[in-house]
Structure formats: structure tokens, C-alpha cells
PDB file of N, CA and C in Angstrom:
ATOM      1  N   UNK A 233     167.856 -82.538  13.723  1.00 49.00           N
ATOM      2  CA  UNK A 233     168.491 -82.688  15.018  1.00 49.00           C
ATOM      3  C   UNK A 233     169.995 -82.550  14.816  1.00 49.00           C
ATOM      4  N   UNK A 234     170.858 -81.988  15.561  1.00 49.00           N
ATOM      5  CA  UNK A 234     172.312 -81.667  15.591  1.00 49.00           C
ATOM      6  C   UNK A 234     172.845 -81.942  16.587  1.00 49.00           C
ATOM      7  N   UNK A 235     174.239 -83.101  16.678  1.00 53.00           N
ATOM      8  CA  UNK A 235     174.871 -83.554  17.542  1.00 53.00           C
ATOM      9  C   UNK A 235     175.294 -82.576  18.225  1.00 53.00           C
ATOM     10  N   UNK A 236     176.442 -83.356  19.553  1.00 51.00           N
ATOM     11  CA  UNK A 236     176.839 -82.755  19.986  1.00 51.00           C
ATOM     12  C   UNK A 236     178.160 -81.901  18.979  1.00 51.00           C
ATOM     13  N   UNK A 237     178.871 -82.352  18.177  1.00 54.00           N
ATOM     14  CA  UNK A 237     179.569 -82.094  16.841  1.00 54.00           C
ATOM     15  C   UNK A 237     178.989 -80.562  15.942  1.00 54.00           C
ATOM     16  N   UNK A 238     177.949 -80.655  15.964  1.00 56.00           N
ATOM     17  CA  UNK A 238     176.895 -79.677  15.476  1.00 56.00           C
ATOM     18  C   UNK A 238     176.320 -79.977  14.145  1.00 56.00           C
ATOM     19  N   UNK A 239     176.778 -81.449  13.890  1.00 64.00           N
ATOM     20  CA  UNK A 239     176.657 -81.674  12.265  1.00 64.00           C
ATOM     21  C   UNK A 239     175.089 -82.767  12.611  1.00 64.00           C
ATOM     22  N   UNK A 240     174.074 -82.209  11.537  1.00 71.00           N
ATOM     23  CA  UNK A 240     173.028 -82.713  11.270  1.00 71.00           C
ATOM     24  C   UNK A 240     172.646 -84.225  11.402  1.00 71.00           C
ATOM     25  N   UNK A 241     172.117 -84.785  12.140  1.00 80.00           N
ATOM     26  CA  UNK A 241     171.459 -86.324  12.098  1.00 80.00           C
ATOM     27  C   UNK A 241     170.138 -86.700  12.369  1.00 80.00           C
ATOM     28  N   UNK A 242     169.956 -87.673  11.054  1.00 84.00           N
ATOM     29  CA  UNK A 242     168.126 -87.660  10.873  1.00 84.00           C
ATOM     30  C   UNK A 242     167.859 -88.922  11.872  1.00 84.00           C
ATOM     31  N   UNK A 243     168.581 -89.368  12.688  1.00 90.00           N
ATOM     32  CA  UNK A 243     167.922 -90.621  13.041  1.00 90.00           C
ATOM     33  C   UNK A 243     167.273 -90.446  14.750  1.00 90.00           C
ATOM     34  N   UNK A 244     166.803 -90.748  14.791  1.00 92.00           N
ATOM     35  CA  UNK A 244     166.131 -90.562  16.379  1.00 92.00           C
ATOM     36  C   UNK A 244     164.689 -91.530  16.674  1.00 92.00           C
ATOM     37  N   UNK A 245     164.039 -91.316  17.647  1.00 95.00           N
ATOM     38  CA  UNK A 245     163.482 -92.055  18.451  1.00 95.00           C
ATOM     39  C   UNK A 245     161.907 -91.018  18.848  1.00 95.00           C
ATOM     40  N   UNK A 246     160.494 -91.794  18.588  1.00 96.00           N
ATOM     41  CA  UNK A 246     159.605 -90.664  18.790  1.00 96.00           C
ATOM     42  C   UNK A 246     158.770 -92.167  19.691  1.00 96.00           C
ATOM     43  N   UNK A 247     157.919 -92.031  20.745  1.00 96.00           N
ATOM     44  CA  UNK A 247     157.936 -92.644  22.076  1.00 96.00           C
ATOM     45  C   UNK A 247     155.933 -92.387  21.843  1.00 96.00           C
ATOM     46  N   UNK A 248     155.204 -93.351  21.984  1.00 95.00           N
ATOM     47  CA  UNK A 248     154.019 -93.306  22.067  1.00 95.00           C
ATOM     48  C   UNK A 248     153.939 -93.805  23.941  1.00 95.00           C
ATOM     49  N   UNK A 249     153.651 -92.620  24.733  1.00 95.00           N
ATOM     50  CA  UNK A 249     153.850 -93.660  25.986  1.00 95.00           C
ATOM     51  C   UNK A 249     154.398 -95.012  26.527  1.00 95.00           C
ATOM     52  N   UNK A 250     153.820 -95.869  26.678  1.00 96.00           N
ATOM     53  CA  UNK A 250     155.225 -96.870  26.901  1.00 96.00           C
ATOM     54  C   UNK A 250     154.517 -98.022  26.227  1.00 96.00           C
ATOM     55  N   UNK A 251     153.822 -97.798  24.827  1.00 97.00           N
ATOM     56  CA  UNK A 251     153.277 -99.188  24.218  1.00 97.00           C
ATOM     57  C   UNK A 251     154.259 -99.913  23.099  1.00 97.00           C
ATOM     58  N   UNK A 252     154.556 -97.883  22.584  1.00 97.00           N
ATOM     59  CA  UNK A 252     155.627 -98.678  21.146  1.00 97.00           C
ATOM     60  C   UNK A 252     156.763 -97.227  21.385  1.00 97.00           C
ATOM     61  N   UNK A 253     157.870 -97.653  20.884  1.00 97.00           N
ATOM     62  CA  UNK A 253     158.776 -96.529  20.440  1.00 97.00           C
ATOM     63  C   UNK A 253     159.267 -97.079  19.178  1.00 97.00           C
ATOM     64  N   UNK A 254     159.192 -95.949  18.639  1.00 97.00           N
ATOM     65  CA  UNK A 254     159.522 -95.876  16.763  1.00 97.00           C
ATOM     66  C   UNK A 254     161.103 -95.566  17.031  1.00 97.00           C
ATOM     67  N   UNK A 255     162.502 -96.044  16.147  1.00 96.00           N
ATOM     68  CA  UNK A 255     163.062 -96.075  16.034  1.00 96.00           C
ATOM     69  C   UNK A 255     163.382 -95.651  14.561  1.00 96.00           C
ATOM     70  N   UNK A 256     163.974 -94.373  14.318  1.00 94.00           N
ATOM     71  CA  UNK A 256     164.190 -93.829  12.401  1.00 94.00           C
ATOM     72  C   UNK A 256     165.566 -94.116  12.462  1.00 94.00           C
ATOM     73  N   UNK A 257     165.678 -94.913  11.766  1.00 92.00           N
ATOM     74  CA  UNK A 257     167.493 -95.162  11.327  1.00 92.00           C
ATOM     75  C   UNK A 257     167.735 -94.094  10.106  1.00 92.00           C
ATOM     76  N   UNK A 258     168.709 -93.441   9.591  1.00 88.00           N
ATOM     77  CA  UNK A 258     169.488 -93.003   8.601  1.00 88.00           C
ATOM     78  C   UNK A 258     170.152 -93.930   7.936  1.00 88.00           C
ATOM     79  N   UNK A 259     169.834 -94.495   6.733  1.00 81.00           N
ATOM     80  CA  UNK A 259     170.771 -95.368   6.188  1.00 81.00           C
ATOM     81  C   UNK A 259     171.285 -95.242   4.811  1.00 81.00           C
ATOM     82  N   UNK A 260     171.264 -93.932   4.702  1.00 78.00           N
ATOM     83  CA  UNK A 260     171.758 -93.351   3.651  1.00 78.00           C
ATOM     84  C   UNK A 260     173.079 -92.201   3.845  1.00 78.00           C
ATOM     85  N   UNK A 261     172.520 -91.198   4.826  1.00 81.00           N
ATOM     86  CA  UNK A 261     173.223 -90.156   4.864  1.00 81.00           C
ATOM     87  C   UNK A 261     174.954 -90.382   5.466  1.00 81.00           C
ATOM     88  N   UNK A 262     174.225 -91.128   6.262  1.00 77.00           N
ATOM     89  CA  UNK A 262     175.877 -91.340   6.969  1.00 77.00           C
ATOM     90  C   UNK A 262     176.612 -92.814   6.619  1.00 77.00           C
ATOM     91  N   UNK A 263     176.171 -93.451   5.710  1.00 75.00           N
ATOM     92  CA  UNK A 263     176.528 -94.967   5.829  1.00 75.00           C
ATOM     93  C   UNK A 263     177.816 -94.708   4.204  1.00 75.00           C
ATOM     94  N   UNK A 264     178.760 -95.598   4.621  1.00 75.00           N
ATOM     95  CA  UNK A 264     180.244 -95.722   4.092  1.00 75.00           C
ATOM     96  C   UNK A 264     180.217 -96.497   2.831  1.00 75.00           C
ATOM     97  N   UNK A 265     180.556 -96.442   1.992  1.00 70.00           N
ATOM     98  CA  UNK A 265     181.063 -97.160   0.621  1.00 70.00           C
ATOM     99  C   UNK A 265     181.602 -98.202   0.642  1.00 70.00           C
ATOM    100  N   UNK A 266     180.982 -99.077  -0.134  1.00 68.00           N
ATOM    101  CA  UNK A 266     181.824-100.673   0.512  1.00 68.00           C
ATOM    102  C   UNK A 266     183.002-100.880   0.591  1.00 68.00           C
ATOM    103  N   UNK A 267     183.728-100.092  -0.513  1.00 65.00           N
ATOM    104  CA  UNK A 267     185.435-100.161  -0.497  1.00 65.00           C
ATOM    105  C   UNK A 267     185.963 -99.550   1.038  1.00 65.00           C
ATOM    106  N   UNK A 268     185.065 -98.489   1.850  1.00 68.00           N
ATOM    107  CA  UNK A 268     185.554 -97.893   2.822  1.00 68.00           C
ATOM    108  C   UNK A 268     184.977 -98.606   4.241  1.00 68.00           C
ATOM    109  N   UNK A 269     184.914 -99.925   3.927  1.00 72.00           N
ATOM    110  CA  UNK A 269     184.192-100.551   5.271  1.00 72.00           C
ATOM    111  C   UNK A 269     182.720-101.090   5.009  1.00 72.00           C
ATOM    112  N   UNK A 270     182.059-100.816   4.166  1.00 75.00           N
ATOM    113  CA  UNK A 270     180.502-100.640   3.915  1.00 75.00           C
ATOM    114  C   UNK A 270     179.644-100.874   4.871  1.00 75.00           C
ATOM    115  N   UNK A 271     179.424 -99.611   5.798  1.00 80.00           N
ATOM    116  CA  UNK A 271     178.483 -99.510   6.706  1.00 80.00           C
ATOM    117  C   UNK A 271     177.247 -98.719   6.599  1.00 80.00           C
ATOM    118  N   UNK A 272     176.272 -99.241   7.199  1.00 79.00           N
ATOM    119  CA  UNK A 272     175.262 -98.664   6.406  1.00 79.00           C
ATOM    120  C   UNK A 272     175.079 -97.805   7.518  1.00 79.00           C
ATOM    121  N   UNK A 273     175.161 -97.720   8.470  1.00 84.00           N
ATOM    122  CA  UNK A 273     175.030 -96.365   9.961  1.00 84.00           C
ATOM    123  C   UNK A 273     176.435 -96.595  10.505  1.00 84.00           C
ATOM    124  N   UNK A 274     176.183 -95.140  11.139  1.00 86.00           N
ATOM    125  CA  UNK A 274     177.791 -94.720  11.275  1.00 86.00           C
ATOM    126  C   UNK A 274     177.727 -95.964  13.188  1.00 86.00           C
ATOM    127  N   UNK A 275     178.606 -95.693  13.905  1.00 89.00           N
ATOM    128  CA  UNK A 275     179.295 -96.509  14.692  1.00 89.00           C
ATOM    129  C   UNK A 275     178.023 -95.459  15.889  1.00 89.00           C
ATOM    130  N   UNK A 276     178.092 -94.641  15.789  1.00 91.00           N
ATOM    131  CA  UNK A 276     177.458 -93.538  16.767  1.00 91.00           C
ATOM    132  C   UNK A 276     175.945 -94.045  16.768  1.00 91.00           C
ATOM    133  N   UNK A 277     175.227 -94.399  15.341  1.00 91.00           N
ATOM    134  CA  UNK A 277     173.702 -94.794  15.307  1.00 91.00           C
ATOM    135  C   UNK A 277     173.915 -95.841  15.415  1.00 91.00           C
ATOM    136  N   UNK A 278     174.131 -96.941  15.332  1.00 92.00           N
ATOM    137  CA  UNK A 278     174.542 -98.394  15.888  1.00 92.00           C
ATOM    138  C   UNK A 278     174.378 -98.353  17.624  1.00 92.00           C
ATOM    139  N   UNK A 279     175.193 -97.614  18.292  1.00 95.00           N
ATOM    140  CA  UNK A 279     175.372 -97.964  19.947  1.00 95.00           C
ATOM    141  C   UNK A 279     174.044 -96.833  20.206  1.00 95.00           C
ATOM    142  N   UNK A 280     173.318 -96.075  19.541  1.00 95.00           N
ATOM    143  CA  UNK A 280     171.832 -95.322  19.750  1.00 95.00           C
ATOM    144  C   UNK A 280     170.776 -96.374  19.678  1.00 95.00           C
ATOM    145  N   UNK A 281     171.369 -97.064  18.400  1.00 95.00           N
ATOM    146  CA  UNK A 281     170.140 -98.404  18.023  1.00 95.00           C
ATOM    147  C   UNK A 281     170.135 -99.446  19.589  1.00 95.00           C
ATOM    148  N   UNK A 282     170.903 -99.395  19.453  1.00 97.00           N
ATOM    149  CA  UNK A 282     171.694-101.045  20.986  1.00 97.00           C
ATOM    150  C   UNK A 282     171.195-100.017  21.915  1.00 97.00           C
ATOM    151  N   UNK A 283     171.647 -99.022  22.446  1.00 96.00           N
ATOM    152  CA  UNK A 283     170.916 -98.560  23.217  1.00 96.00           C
ATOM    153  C   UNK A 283     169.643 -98.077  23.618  1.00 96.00           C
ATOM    154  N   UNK A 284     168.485 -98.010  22.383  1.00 97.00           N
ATOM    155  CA  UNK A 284     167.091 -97.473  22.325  1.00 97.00           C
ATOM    156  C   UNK A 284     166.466 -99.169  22.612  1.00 97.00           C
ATOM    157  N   UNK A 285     167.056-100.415  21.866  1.00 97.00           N
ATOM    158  CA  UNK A 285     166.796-101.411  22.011  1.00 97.00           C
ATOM    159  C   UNK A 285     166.399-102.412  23.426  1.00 97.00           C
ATOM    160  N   UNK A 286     168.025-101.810  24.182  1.00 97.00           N
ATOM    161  CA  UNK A 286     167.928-102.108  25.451  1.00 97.00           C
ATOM    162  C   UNK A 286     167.350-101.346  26.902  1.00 97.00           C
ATOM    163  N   UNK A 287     167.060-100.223  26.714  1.00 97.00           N
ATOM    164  CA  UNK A 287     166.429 -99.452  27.363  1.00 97.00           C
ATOM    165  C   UNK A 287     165.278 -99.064  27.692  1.00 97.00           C
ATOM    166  N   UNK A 288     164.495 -99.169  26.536  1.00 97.00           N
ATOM    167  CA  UNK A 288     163.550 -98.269  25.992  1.00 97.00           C
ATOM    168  C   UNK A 288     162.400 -98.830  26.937  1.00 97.00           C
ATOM    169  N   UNK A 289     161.594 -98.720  27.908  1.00 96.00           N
ATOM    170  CA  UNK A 289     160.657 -98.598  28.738  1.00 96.00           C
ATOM    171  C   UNK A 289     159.031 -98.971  27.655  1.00 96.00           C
ATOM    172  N   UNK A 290     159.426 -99.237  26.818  1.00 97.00           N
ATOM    173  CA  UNK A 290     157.968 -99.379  25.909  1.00 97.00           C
ATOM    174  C   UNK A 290     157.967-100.867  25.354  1.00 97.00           C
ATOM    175  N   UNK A 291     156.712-101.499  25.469  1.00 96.00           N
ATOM    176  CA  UNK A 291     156.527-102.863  25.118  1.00 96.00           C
ATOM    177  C   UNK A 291     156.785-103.209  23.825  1.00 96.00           C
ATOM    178  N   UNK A 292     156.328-102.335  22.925  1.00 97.00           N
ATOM    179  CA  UNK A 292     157.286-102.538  21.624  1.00 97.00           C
ATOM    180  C   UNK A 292     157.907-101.936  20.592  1.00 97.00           C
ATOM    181  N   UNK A 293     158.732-102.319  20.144  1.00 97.00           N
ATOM    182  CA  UNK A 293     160.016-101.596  19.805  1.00 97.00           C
ATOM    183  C   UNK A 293     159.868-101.536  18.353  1.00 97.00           C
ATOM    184  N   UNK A 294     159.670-100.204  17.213  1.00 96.00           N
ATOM    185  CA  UNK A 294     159.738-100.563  15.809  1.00 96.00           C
ATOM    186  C   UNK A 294     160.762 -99.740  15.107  1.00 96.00           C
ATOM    187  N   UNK A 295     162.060-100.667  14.258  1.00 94.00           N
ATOM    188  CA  UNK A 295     162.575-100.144  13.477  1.00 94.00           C
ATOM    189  C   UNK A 295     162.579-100.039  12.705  1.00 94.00           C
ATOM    190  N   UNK A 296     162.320 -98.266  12.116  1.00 92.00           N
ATOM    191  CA  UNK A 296     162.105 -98.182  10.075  1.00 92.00           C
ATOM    192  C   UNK A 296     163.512 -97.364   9.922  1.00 92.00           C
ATOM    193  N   UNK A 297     163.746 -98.059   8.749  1.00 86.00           N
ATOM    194  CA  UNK A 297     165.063 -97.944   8.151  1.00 86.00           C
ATOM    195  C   UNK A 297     164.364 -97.925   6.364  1.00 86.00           C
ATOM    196  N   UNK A 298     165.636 -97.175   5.726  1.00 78.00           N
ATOM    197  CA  UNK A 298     164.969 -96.636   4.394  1.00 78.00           C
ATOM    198  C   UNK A 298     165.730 -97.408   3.445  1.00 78.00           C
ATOM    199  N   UNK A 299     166.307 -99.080   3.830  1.00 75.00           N
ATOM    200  CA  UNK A 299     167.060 -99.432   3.106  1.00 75.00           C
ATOM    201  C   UNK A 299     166.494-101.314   3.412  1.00 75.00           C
ATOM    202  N   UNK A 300     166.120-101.487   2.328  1.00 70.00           N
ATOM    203  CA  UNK A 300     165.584-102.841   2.643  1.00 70.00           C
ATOM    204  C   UNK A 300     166.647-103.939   2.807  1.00 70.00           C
ATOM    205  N   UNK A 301     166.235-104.790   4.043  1.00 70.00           N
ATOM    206  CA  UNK A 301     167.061-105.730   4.694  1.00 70.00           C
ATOM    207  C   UNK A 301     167.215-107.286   3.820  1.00 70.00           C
ATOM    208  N   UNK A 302     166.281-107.590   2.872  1.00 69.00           N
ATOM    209  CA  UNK A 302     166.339-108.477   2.435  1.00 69.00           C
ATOM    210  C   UNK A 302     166.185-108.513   0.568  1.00 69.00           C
ATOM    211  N   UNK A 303     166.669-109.566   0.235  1.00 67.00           N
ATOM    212  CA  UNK A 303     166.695-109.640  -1.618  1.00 67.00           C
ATOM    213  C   UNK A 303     165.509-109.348  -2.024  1.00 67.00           C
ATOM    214  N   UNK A 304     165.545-109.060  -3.123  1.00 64.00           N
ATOM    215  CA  UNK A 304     164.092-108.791  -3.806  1.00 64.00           C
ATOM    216  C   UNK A 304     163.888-109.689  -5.358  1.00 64.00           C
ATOM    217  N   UNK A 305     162.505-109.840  -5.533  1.00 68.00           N
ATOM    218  CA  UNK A 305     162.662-111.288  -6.531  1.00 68.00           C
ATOM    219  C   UNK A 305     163.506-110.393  -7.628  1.00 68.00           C
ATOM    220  N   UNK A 306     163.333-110.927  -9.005  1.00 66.00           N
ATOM    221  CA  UNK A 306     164.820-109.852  -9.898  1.00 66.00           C
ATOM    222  C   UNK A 306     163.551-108.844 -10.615  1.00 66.00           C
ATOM    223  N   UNK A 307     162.741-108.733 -10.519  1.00 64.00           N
ATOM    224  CA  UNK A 307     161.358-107.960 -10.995  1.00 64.00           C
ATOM    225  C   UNK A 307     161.811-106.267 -10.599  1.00 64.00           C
ATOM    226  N   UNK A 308     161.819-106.138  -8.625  1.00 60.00           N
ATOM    227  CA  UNK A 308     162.704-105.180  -8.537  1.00 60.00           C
ATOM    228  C   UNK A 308     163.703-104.996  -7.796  1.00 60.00           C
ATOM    229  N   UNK A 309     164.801-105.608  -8.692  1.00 61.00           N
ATOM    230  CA  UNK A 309     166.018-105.994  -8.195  1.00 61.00           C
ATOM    231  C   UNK A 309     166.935-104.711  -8.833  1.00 61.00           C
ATOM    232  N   UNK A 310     166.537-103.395  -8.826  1.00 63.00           N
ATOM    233  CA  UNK A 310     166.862-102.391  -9.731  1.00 63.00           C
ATOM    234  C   UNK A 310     167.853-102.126  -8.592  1.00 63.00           C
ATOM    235  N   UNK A 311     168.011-102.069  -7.489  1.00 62.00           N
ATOM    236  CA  UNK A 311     168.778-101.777  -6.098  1.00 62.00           C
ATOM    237  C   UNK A 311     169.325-102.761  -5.840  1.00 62.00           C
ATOM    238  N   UNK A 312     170.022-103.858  -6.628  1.00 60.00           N
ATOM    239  CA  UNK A 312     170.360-105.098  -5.518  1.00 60.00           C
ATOM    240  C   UNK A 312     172.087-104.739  -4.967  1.00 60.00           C
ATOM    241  N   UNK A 313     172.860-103.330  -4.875  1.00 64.00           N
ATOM    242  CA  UNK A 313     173.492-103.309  -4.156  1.00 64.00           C
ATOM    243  C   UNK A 313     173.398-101.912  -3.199  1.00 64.00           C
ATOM    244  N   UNK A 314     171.994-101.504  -2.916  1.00 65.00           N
ATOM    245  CA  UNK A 314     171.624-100.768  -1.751  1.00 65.00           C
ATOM    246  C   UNK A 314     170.787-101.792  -1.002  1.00 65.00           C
ATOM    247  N   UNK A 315     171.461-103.048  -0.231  1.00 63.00           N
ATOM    248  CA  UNK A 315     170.397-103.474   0.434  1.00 63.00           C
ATOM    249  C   UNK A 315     171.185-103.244   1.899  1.00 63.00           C
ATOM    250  N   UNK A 316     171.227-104.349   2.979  1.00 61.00           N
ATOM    251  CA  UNK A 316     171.775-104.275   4.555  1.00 61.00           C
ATOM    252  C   UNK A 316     172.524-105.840   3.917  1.00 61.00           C
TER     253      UNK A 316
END
């Protein structure tokens, strides 16, 4: 998918009638270096997220994101500074 910008973005929204809408975050491609702010989605997929959240006409709402939100025991803690 290509913004209005024309530059490539994987994140979007795929709608099963109005039971569930899937929500794909990008949390790799566009997300900032901690020294540069460390954001894991740019400012643009953030107010898409808030907005698919608050809108969205479907009873339930699922967000997959490719970056796990919480610690992991130290077994596989091989990522413990790609988390949210």
C-alpha cells in the first residue's frame, strides 16, 4: 500500500463484516531508534491505530503487531531491547 507521499506502508486494516476488524501494525519498518525518540510506529500509524480503534463499526477489534509488548522469562530474552 502507498501513501499519499508515495512511499510504501505495510500497516492497514482487513474488516470481516462488522464482527472483527484486524488491525496490522508495522513495527519495524518505520519505528525510530531510541537515541532518536524511540518510537516504535511513526506518528501517522498511531492517529490510523486511534482512529481504526474509535471508529471501526465491528464488535471486535484485533491488534497484531510483530513486536512483543511484554518481557520474556530470560530463556528467550535474545530480543530484550526490541520489545514496546
Amino acid at each position: 500500500v502507498e501513501d499519499t507521499n508515495g512511499d510504501k506502508q505495510l500497516w492497514r486494516t482487513f474488516r470481516w463484516g462488522t464482527v472483527v476488524e484486524f488491525i496490522v501494525l508495522d513495527c519495524r519498518y518505520e519505528r525510530t531508534a531510541p537515541g532518536a525518540g524511540g518510537k516504535y510506529i511513526s506518528d501517522a500509524q498511531m492517529a490510523f491505530l486511534k482512529e481504526r480503534l474509535l471508529t471501526s463499526p465491528c464488535h471486535f477489534k484485533c491488534v497484531l503487531n510483530s513486536v512483543p509488548i511484554t518481557n520474556m522469562p530470560n530463556v528467550w530474552d535474545v530480543a530484550a531491547n526490541d520489545r514496546w
